[in-house]
JSON list of C-alpha atoms and ligand atoms in Angstrom, two decimals:
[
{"chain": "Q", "resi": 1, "resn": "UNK", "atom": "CA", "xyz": [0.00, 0.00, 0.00]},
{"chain": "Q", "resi": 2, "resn": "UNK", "atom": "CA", "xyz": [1.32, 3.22, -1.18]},
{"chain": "Q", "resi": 3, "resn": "UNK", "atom": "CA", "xyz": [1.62, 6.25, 1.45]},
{"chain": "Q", "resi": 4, "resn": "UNK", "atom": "CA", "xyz": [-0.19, 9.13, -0.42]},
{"chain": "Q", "resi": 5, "resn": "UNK", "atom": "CA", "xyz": [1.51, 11.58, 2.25]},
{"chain": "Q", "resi": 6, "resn": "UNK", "atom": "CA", "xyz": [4.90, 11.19, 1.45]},
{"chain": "Q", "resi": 7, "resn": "UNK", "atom": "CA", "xyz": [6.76, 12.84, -1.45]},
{"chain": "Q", "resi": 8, "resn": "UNK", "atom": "CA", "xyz": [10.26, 11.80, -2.13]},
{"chain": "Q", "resi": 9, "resn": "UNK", "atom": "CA", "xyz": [12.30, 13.94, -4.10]},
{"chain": "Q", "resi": 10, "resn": "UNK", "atom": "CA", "xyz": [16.07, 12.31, -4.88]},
{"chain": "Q", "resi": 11, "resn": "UNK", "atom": "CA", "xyz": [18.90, 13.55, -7.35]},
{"chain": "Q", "resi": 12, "resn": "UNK", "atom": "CA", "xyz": [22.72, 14.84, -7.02]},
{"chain": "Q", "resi": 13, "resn": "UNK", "atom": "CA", "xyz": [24.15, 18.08, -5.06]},
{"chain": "Q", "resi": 14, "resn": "UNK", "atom": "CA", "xyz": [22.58, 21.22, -6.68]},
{"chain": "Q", "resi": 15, "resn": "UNK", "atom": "CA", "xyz": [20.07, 19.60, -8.96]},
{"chain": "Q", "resi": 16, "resn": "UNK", "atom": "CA", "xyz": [17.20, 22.15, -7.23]},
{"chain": "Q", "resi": 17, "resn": "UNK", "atom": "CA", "xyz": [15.69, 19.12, -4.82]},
{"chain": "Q", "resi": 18, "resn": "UNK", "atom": "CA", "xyz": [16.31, 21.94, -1.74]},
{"chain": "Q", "resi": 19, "resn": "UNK", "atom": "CA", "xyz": [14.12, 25.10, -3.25]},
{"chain": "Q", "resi": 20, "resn": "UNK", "atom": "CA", "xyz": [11.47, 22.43, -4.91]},
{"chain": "Q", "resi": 21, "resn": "UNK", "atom": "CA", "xyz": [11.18, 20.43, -1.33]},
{"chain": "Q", "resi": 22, "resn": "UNK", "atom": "CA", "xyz": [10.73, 23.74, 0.40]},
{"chain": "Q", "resi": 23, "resn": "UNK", "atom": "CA", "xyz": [8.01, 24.74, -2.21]},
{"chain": "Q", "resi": 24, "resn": "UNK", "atom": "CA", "xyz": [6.40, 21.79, -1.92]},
{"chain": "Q", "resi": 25, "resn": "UNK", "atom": "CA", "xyz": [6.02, 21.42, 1.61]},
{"chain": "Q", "resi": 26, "resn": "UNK", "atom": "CA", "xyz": [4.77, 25.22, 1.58]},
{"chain": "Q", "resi": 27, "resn": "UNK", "atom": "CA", "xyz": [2.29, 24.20, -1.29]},
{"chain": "Q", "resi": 28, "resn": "UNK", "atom": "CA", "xyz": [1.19, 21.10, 0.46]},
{"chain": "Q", "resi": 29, "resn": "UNK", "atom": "CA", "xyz": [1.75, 22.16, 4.12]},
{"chain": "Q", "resi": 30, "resn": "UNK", "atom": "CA", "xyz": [3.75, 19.13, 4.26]},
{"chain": "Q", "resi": 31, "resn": "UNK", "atom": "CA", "xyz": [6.61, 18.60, 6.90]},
{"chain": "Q", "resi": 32, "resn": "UNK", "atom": "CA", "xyz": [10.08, 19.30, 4.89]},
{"chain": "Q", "resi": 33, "resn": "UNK", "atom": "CA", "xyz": [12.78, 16.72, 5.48]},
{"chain": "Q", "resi": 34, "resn": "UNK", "atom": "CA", "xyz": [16.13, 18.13, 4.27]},
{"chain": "Q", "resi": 35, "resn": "UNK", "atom": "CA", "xyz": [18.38, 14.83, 4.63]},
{"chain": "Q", "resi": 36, "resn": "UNK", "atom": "CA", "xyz": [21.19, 16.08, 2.84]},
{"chain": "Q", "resi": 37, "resn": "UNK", "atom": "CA", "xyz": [21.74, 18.45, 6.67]},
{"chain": "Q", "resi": 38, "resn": "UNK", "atom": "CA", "xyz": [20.92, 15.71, 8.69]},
{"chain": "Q", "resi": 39, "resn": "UNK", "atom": "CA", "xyz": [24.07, 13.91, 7.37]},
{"chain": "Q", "resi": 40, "resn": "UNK", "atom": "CA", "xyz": [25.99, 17.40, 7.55]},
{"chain": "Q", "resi": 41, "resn": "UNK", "atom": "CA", "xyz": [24.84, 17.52, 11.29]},
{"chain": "Q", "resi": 42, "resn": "UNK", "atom": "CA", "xyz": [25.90, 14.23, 11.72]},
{"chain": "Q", "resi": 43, "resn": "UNK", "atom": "CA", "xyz": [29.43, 14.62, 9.80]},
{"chain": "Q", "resi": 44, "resn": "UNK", "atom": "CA", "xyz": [29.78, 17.63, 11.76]},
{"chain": "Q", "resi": 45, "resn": "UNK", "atom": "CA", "xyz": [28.85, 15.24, 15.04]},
{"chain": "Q", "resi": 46, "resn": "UNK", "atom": "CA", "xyz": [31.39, 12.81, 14.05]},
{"chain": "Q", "resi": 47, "resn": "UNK", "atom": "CA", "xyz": [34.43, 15.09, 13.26]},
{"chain": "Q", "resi": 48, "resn": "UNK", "atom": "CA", "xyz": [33.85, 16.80, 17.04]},
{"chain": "Q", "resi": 49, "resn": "UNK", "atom": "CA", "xyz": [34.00, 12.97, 18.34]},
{"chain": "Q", "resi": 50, "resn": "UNK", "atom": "CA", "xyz": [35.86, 10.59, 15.91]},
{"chain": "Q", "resi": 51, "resn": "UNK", "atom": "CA", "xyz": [33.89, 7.44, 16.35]},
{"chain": "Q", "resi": 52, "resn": "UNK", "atom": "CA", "xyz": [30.38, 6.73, 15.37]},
{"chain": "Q", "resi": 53, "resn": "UNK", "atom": "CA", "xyz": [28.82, 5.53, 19.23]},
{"chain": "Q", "resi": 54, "resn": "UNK", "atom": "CA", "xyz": [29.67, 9.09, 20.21]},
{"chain": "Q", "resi": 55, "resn": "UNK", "atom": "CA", "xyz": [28.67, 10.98, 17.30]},
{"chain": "Q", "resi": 56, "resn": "UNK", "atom": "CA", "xyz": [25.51, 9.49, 17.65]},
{"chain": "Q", "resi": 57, "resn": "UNK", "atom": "CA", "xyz": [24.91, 10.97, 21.11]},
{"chain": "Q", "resi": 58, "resn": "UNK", "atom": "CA", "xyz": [26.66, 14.21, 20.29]},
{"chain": "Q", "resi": 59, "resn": "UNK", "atom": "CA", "xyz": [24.01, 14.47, 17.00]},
{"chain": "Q", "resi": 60, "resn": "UNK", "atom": "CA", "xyz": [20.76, 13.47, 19.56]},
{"chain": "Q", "resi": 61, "resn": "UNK", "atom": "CA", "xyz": [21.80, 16.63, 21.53]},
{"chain": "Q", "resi": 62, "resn": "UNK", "atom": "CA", "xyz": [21.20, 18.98, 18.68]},
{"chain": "Q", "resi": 63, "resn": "UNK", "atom": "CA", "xyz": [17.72, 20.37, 18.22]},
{"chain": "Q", "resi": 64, "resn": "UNK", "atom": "CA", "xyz": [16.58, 20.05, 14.56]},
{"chain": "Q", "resi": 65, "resn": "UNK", "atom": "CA", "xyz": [13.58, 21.13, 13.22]},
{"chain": "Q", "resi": 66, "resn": "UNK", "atom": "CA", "xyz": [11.57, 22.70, 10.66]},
{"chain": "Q", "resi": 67, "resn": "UNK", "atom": "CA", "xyz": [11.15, 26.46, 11.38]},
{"chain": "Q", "resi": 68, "resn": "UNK", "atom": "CA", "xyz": [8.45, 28.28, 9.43]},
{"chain": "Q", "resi": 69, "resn": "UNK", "atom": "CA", "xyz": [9.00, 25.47, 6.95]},
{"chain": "Q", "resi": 70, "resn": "UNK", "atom": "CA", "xyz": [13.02, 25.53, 6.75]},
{"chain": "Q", "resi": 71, "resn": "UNK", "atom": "CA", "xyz": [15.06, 22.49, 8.25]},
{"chain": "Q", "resi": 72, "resn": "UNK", "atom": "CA", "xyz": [17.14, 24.09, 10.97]},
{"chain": "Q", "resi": 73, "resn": "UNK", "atom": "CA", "xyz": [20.15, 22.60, 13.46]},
{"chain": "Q", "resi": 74, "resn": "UNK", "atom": "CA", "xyz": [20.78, 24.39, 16.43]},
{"chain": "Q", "resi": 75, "resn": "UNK", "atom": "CA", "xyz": [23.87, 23.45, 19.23]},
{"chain": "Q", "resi": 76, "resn": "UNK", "atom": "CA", "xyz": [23.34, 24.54, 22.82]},
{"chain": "Q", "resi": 77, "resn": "UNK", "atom": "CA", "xyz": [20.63, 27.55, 21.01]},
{"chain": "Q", "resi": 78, "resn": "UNK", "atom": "CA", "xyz": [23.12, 28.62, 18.60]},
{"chain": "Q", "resi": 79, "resn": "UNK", "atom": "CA", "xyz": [21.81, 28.33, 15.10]},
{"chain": "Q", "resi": 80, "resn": "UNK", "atom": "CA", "xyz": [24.40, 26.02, 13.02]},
{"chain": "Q", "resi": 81, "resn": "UNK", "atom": "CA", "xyz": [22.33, 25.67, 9.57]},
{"chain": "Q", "resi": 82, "resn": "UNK", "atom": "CA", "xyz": [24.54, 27.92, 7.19]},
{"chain": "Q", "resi": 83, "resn": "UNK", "atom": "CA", "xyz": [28.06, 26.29, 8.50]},
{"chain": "Q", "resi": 84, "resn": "UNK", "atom": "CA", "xyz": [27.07, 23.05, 7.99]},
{"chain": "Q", "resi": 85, "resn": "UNK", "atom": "CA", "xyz": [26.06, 24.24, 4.33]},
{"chain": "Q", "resi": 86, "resn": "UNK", "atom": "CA", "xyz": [29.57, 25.33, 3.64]},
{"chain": "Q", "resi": 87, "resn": "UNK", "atom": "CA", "xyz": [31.21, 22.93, 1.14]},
{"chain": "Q", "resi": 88, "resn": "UNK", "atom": "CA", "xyz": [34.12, 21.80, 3.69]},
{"chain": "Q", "resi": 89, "resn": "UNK", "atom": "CA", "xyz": [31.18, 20.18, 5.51]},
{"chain": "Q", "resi": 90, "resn": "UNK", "atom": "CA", "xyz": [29.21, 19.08, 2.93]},
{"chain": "Q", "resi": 91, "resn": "UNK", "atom": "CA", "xyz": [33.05, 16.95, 1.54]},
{"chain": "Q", "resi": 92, "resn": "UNK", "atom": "CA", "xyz": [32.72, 15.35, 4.96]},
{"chain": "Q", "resi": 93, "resn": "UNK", "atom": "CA", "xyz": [29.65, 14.53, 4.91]},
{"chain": "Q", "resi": 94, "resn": "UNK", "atom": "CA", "xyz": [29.93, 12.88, 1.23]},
{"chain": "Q", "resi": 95, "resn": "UNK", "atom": "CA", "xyz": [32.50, 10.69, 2.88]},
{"chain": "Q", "resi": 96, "resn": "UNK", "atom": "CA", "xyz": [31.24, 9.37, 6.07]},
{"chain": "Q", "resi": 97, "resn": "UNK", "atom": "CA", "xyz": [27.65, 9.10, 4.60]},
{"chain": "Q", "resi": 98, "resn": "UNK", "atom": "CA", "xyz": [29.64, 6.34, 2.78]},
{"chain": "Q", "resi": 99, "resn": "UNK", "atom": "CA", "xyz": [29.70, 4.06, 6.17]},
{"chain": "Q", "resi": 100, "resn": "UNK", "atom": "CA", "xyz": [26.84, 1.53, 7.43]},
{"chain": "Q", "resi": 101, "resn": "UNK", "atom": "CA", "xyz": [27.26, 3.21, 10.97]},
{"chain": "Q", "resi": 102, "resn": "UNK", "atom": "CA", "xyz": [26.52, 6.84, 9.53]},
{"chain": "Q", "resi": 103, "resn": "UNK", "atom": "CA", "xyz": [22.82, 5.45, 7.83]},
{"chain": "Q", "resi": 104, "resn": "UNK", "atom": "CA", "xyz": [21.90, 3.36, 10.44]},
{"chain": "Q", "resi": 105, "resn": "UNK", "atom": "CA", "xyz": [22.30, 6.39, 13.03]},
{"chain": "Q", "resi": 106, "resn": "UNK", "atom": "CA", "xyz": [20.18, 8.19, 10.76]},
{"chain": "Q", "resi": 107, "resn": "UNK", "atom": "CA", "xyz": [17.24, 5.81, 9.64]},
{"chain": "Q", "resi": 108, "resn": "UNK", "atom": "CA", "xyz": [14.99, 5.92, 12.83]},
{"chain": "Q", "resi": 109, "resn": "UNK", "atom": "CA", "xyz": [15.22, 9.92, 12.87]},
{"chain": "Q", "resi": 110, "resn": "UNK", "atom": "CA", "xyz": [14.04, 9.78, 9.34]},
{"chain": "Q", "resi": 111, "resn": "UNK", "atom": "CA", "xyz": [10.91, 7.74, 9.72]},
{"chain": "Q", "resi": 112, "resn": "UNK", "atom": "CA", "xyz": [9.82, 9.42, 12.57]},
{"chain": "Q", "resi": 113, "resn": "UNK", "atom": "CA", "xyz": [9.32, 12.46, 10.77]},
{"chain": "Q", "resi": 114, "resn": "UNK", "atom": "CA", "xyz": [6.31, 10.45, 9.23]},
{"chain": "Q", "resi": 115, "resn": "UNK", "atom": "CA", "xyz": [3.19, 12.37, 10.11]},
{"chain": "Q", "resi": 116, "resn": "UNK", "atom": "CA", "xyz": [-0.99, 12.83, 9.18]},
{"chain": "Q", "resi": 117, "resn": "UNK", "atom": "CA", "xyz": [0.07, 16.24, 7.53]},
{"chain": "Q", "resi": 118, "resn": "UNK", "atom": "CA", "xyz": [2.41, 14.72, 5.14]},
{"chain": "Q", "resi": 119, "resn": "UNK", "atom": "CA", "xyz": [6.16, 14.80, 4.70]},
{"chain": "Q", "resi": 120, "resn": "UNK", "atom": "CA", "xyz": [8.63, 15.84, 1.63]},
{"chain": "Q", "resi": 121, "resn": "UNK", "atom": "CA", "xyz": [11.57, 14.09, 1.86]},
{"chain": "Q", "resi": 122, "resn": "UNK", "atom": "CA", "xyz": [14.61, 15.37, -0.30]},
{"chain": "Q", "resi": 123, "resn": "UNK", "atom": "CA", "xyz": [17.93, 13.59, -0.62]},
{"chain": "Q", "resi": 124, "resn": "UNK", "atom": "CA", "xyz": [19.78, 10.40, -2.16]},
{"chain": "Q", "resi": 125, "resn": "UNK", "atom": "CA", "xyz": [17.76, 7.42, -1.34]},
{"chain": "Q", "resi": 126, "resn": "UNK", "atom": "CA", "xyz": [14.55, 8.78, 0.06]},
{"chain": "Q", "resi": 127, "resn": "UNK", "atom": "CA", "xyz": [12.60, 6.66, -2.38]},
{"chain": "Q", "resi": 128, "resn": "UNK", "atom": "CA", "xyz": [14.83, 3.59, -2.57]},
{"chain": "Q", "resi": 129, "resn": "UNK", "atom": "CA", "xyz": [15.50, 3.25, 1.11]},
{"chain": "Q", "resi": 130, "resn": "UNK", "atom": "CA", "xyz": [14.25, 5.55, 3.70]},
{"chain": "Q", "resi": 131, "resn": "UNK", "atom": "CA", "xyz": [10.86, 5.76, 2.23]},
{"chain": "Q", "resi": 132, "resn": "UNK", "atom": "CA", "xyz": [10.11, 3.19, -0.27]},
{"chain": "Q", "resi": 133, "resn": "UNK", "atom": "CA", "xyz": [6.50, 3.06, -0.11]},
{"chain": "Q", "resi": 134, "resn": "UNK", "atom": "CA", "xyz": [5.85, 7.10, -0.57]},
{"chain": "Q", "resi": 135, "resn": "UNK", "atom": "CA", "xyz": [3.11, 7.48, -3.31]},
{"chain": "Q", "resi": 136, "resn": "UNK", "atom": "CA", "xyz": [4.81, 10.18, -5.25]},
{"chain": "Q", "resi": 137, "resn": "UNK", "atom": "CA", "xyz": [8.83, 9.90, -6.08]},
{"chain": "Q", "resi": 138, "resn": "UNK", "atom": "CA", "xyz": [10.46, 12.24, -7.92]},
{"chain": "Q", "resi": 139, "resn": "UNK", "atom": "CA", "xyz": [14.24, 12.27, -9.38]},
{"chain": "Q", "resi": 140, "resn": "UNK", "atom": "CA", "xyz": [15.49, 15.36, -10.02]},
{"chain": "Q", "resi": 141, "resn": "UNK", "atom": "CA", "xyz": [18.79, 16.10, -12.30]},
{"chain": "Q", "resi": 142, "resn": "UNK", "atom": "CA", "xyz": [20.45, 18.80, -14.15]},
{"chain": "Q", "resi": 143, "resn": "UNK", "atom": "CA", "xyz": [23.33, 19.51, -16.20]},
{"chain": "Q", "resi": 144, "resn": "UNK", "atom": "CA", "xyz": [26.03, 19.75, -14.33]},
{"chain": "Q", "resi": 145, "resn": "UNK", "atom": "CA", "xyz": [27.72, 23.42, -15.14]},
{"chain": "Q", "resi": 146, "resn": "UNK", "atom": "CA", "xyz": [24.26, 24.56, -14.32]},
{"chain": "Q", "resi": 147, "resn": "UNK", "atom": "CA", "xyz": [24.09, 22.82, -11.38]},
{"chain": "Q", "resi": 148, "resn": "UNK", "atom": "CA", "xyz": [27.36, 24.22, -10.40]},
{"chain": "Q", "resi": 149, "resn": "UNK", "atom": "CA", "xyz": [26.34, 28.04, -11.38]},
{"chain": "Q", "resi": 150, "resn": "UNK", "atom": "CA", "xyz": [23.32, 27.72, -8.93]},
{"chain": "Q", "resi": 151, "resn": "UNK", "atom": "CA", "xyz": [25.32, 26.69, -6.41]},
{"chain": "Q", "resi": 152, "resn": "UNK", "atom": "CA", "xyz": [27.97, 29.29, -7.40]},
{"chain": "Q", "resi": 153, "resn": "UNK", "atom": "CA", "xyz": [25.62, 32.02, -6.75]},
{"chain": "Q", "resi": 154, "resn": "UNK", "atom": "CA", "xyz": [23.98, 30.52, -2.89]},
{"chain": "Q", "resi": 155, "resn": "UNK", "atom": "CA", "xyz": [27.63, 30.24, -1.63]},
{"chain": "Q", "resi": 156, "resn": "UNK", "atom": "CA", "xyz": [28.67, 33.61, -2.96]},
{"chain": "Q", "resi": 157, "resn": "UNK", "atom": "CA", "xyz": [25.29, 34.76, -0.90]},
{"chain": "Q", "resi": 158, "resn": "UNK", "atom": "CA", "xyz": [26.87, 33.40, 1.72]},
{"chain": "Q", "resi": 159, "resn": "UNK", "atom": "CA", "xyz": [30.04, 35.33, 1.23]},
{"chain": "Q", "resi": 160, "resn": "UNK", "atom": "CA", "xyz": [32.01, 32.33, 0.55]},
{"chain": "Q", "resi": 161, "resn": "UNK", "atom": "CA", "xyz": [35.03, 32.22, -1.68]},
{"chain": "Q", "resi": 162, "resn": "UNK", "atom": "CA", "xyz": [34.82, 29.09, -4.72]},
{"chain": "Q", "resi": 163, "resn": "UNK", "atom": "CA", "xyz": [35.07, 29.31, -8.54]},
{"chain": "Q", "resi": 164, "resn": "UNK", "atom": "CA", "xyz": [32.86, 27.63, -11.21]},
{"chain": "Q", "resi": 165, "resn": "UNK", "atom": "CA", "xyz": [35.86, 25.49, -11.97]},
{"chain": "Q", "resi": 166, "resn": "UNK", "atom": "CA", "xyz": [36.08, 23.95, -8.80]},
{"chain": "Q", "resi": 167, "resn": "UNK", "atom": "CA", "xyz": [32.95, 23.82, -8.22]},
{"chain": "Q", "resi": 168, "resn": "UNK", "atom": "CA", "xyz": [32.34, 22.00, -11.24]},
{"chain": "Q", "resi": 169, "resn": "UNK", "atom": "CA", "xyz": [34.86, 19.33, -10.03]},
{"chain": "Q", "resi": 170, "resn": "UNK", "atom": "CA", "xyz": [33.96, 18.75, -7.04]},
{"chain": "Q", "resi": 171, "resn": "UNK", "atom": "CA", "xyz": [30.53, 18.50, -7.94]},
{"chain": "Q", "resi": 172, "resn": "UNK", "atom": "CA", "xyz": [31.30, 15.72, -10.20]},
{"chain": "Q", "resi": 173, "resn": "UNK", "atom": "CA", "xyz": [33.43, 13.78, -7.24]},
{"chain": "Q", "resi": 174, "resn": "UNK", "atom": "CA", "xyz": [30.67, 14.25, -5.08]},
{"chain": "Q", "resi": 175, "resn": "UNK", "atom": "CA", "xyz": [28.30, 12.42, -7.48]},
{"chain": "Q", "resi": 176, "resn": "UNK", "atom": "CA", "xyz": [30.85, 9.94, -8.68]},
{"chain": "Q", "resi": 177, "resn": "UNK", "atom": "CA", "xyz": [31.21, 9.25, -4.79]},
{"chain": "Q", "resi": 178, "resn": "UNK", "atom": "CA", "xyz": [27.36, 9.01, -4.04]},
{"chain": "Q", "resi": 179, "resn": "UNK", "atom": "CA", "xyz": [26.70, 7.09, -7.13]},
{"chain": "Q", "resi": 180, "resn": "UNK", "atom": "CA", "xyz": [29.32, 4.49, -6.77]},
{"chain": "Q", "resi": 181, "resn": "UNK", "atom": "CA", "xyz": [28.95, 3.56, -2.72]},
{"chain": "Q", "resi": 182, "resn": "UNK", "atom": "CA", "xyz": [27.87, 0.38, -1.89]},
{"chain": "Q", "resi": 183, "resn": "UNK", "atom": "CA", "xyz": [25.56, 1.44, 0.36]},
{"chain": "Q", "resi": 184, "resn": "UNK", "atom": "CA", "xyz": [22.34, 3.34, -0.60]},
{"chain": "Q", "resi": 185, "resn": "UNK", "atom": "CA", "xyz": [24.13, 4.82, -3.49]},
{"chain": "Q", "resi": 186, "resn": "UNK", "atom": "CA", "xyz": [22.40, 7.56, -5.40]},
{"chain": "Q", "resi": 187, "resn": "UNK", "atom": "CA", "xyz": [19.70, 6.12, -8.24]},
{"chain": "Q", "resi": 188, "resn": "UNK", "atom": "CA", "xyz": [16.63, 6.35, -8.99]},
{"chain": "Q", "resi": 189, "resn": "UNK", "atom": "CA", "xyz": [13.99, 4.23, -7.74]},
{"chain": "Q", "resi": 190, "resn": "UNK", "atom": "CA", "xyz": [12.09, 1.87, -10.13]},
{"chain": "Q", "resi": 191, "resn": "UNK", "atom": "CA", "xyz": [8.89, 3.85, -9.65]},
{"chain": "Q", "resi": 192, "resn": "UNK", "atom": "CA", "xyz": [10.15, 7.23, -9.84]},
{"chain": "Q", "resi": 193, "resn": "UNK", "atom": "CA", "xyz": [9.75, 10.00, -12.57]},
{"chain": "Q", "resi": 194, "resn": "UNK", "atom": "CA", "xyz": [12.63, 11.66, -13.41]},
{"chain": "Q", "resi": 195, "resn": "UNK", "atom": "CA", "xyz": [12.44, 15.34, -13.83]},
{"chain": "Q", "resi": 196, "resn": "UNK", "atom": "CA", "xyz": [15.26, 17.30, -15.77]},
{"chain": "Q", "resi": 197, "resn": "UNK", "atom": "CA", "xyz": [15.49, 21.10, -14.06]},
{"chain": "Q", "resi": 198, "resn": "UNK", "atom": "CA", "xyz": [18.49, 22.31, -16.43]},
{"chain": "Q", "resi": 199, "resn": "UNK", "atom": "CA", "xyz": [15.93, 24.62, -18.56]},
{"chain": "Q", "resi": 200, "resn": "UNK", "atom": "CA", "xyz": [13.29, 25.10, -15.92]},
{"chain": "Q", "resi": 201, "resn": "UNK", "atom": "CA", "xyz": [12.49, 27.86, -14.17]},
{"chain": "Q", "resi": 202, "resn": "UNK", "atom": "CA", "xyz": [11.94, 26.75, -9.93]},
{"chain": "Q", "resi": 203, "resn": "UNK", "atom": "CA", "xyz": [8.04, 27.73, -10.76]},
{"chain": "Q", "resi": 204, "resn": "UNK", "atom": "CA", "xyz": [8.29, 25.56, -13.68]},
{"chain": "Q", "resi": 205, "resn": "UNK", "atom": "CA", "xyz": [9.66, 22.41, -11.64]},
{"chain": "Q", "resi": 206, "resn": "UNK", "atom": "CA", "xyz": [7.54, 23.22, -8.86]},
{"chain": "Q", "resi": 207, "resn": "UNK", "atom": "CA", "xyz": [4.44, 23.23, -11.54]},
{"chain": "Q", "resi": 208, "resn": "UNK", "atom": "CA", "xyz": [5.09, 19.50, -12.79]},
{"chain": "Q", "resi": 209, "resn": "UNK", "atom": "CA", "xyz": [5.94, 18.36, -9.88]},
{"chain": "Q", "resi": 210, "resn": "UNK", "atom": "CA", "xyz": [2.51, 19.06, -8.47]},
{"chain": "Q", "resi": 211, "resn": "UNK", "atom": "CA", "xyz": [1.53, 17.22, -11.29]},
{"chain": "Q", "resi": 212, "resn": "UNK", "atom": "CA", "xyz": [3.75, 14.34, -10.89]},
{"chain": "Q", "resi": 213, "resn": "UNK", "atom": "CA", "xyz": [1.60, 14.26, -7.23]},
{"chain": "Q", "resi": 214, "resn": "UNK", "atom": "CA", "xyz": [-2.18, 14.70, -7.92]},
{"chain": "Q", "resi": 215, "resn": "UNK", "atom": "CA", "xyz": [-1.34, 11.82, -10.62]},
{"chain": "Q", "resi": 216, "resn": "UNK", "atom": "CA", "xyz": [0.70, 9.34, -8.72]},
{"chain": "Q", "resi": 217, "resn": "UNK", "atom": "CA", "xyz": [-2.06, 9.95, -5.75]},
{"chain": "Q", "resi": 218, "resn": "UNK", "atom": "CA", "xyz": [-4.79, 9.61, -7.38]},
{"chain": "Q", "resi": 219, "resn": "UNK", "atom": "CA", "xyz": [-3.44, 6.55, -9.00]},
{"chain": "Q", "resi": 220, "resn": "UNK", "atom": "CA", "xyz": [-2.69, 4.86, -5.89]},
{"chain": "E", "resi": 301, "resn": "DC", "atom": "O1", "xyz": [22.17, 17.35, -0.29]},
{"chain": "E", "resi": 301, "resn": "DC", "atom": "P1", "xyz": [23.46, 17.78, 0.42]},
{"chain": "E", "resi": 301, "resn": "DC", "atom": "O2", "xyz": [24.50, 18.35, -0.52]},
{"chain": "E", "resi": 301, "resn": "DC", "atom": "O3", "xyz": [23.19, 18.70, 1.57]},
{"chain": "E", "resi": 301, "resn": "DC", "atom": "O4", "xyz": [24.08, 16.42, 1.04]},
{"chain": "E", "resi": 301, "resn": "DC", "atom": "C1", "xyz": [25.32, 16.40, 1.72]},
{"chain": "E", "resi": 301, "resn": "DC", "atom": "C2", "xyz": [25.94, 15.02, 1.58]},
{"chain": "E", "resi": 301, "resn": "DC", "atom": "O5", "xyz": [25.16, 14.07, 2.32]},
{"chain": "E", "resi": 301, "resn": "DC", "atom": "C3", "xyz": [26.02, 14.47, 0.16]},
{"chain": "E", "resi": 301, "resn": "DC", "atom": "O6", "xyz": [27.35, 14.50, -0.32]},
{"chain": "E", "resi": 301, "resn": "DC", "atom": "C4", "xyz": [25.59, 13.05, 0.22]},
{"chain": "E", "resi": 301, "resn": "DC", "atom": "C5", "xyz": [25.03, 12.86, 1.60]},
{"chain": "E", "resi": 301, "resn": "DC", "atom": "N1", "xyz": [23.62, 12.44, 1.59]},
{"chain": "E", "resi": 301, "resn": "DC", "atom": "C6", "xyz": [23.37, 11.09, 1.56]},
{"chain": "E", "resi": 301, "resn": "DC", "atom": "O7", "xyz": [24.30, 10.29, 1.49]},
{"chain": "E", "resi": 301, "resn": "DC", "atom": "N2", "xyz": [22.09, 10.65, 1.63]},
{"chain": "E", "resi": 301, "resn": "DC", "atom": "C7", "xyz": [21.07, 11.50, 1.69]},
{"chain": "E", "resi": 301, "resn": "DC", "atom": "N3", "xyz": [19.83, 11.03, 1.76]},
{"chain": "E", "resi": 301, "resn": "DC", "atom": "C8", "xyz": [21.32, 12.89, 1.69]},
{"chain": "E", "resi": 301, "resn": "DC", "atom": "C9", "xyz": [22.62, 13.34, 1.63]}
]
């Protein structure tokens, strides 16, 4: 039995999953699940620690949650979001995400986000692993220079310094990486549509995937 209250949205770094989750849970008034921070939080967890059974308790001490419809970590009240989005972190992150440990920890914390509202659920394996039953999956790619120009322009928001070059390579070791793990690498799932964002505007995606929704719910 499919869950009609779960949306999974899956793809590589900077494919637009992040601004079409967020609009989608705002649409919806779904719960947003940004996994992608959760294993930033948790890289960030294990590098204070250096092994996994105290990571895990360091990571259970932070408060996450969604504010006004935003995934936010906080440690001891301070707000950590934007420095775990720096690309340092998120290099980390694509490595230990590559260990059992690291998606074990995280599994449980996942589900439970299940709710009557409904959840949206962006990341790499959402619809293969985490959430296999969610009526609606969606896997979202781009080219890759574009996908390194958007994310070009959020970390020069963010004042920090990186050029399209190597931004462009370490986009493409970051998939490679992701893609080629043994464990819950990044694909698509069977029963997933994939949507192509290079030429899209974010209304645009965020118009077919609505789309992609009312027809794989009504469907199911
Ligand atoms: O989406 P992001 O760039 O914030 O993700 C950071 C890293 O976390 C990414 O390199 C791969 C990993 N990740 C993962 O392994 N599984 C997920 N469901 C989400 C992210």
């Amino acid at each position: 039995m499919k869950n009609n209250k779960i949306i999974t949205i899956d793809g590589p770094s900077a494919s637009g999953k992040g601004s079409l989750a967020k609009s989608l849970a705002r649409e919806l008034n779904f719960l947003l699940l940004d996994s992608g921070l959760l294993y930033r939080a948790y890289s960030y967890s294990f590098i204070q620690t250096g092994n996994h059974s105290d990571a895990v308790n360091f990571f259970s001490e932070l408060l996450i949650e969604n504010v006004l419809g935003e995934m936010k970590v906080f440690e001891d009240k301070n707000e950590i979001t934007s420095f775990l989005r720096d690309e340092k972190v998120a290099k980390s992150a694509s490595k230990i995400s590559s260990e059992k440990e690291t998606r074990d920890n995280l599994i449980t914390f996942q589900r439970n986000l299940i709710n009557e509202n409904g959840l949206v659920a962006d990341g790499r394996d959402m619809g293969t692993v985490v959430f296999p039953d969610a009526a609606t999956k969606i896997f979202l790619n781009a080219d890759v220079e574009i996908r390194a120009k958007r994310r070009l322009l959020e970390l020069q928001k963010s004042n920090q310094d990186v050029n399209m070059r190597d931004l462009i390579e370490d986009i493409r070791l970051r998939d490679k990486a992701d893609q080629a793990r043994e464990i819950s690498p990044l694909i698509a799932a069977e029963d997933s549509i994939e949507l192509d964002s290079t030429n899209l505007t974010p209304q645009e995606v965020l118009k077919k995937a609505l789309g992609i929704y009312r027809i794989q719910t009504a469907e199911s």
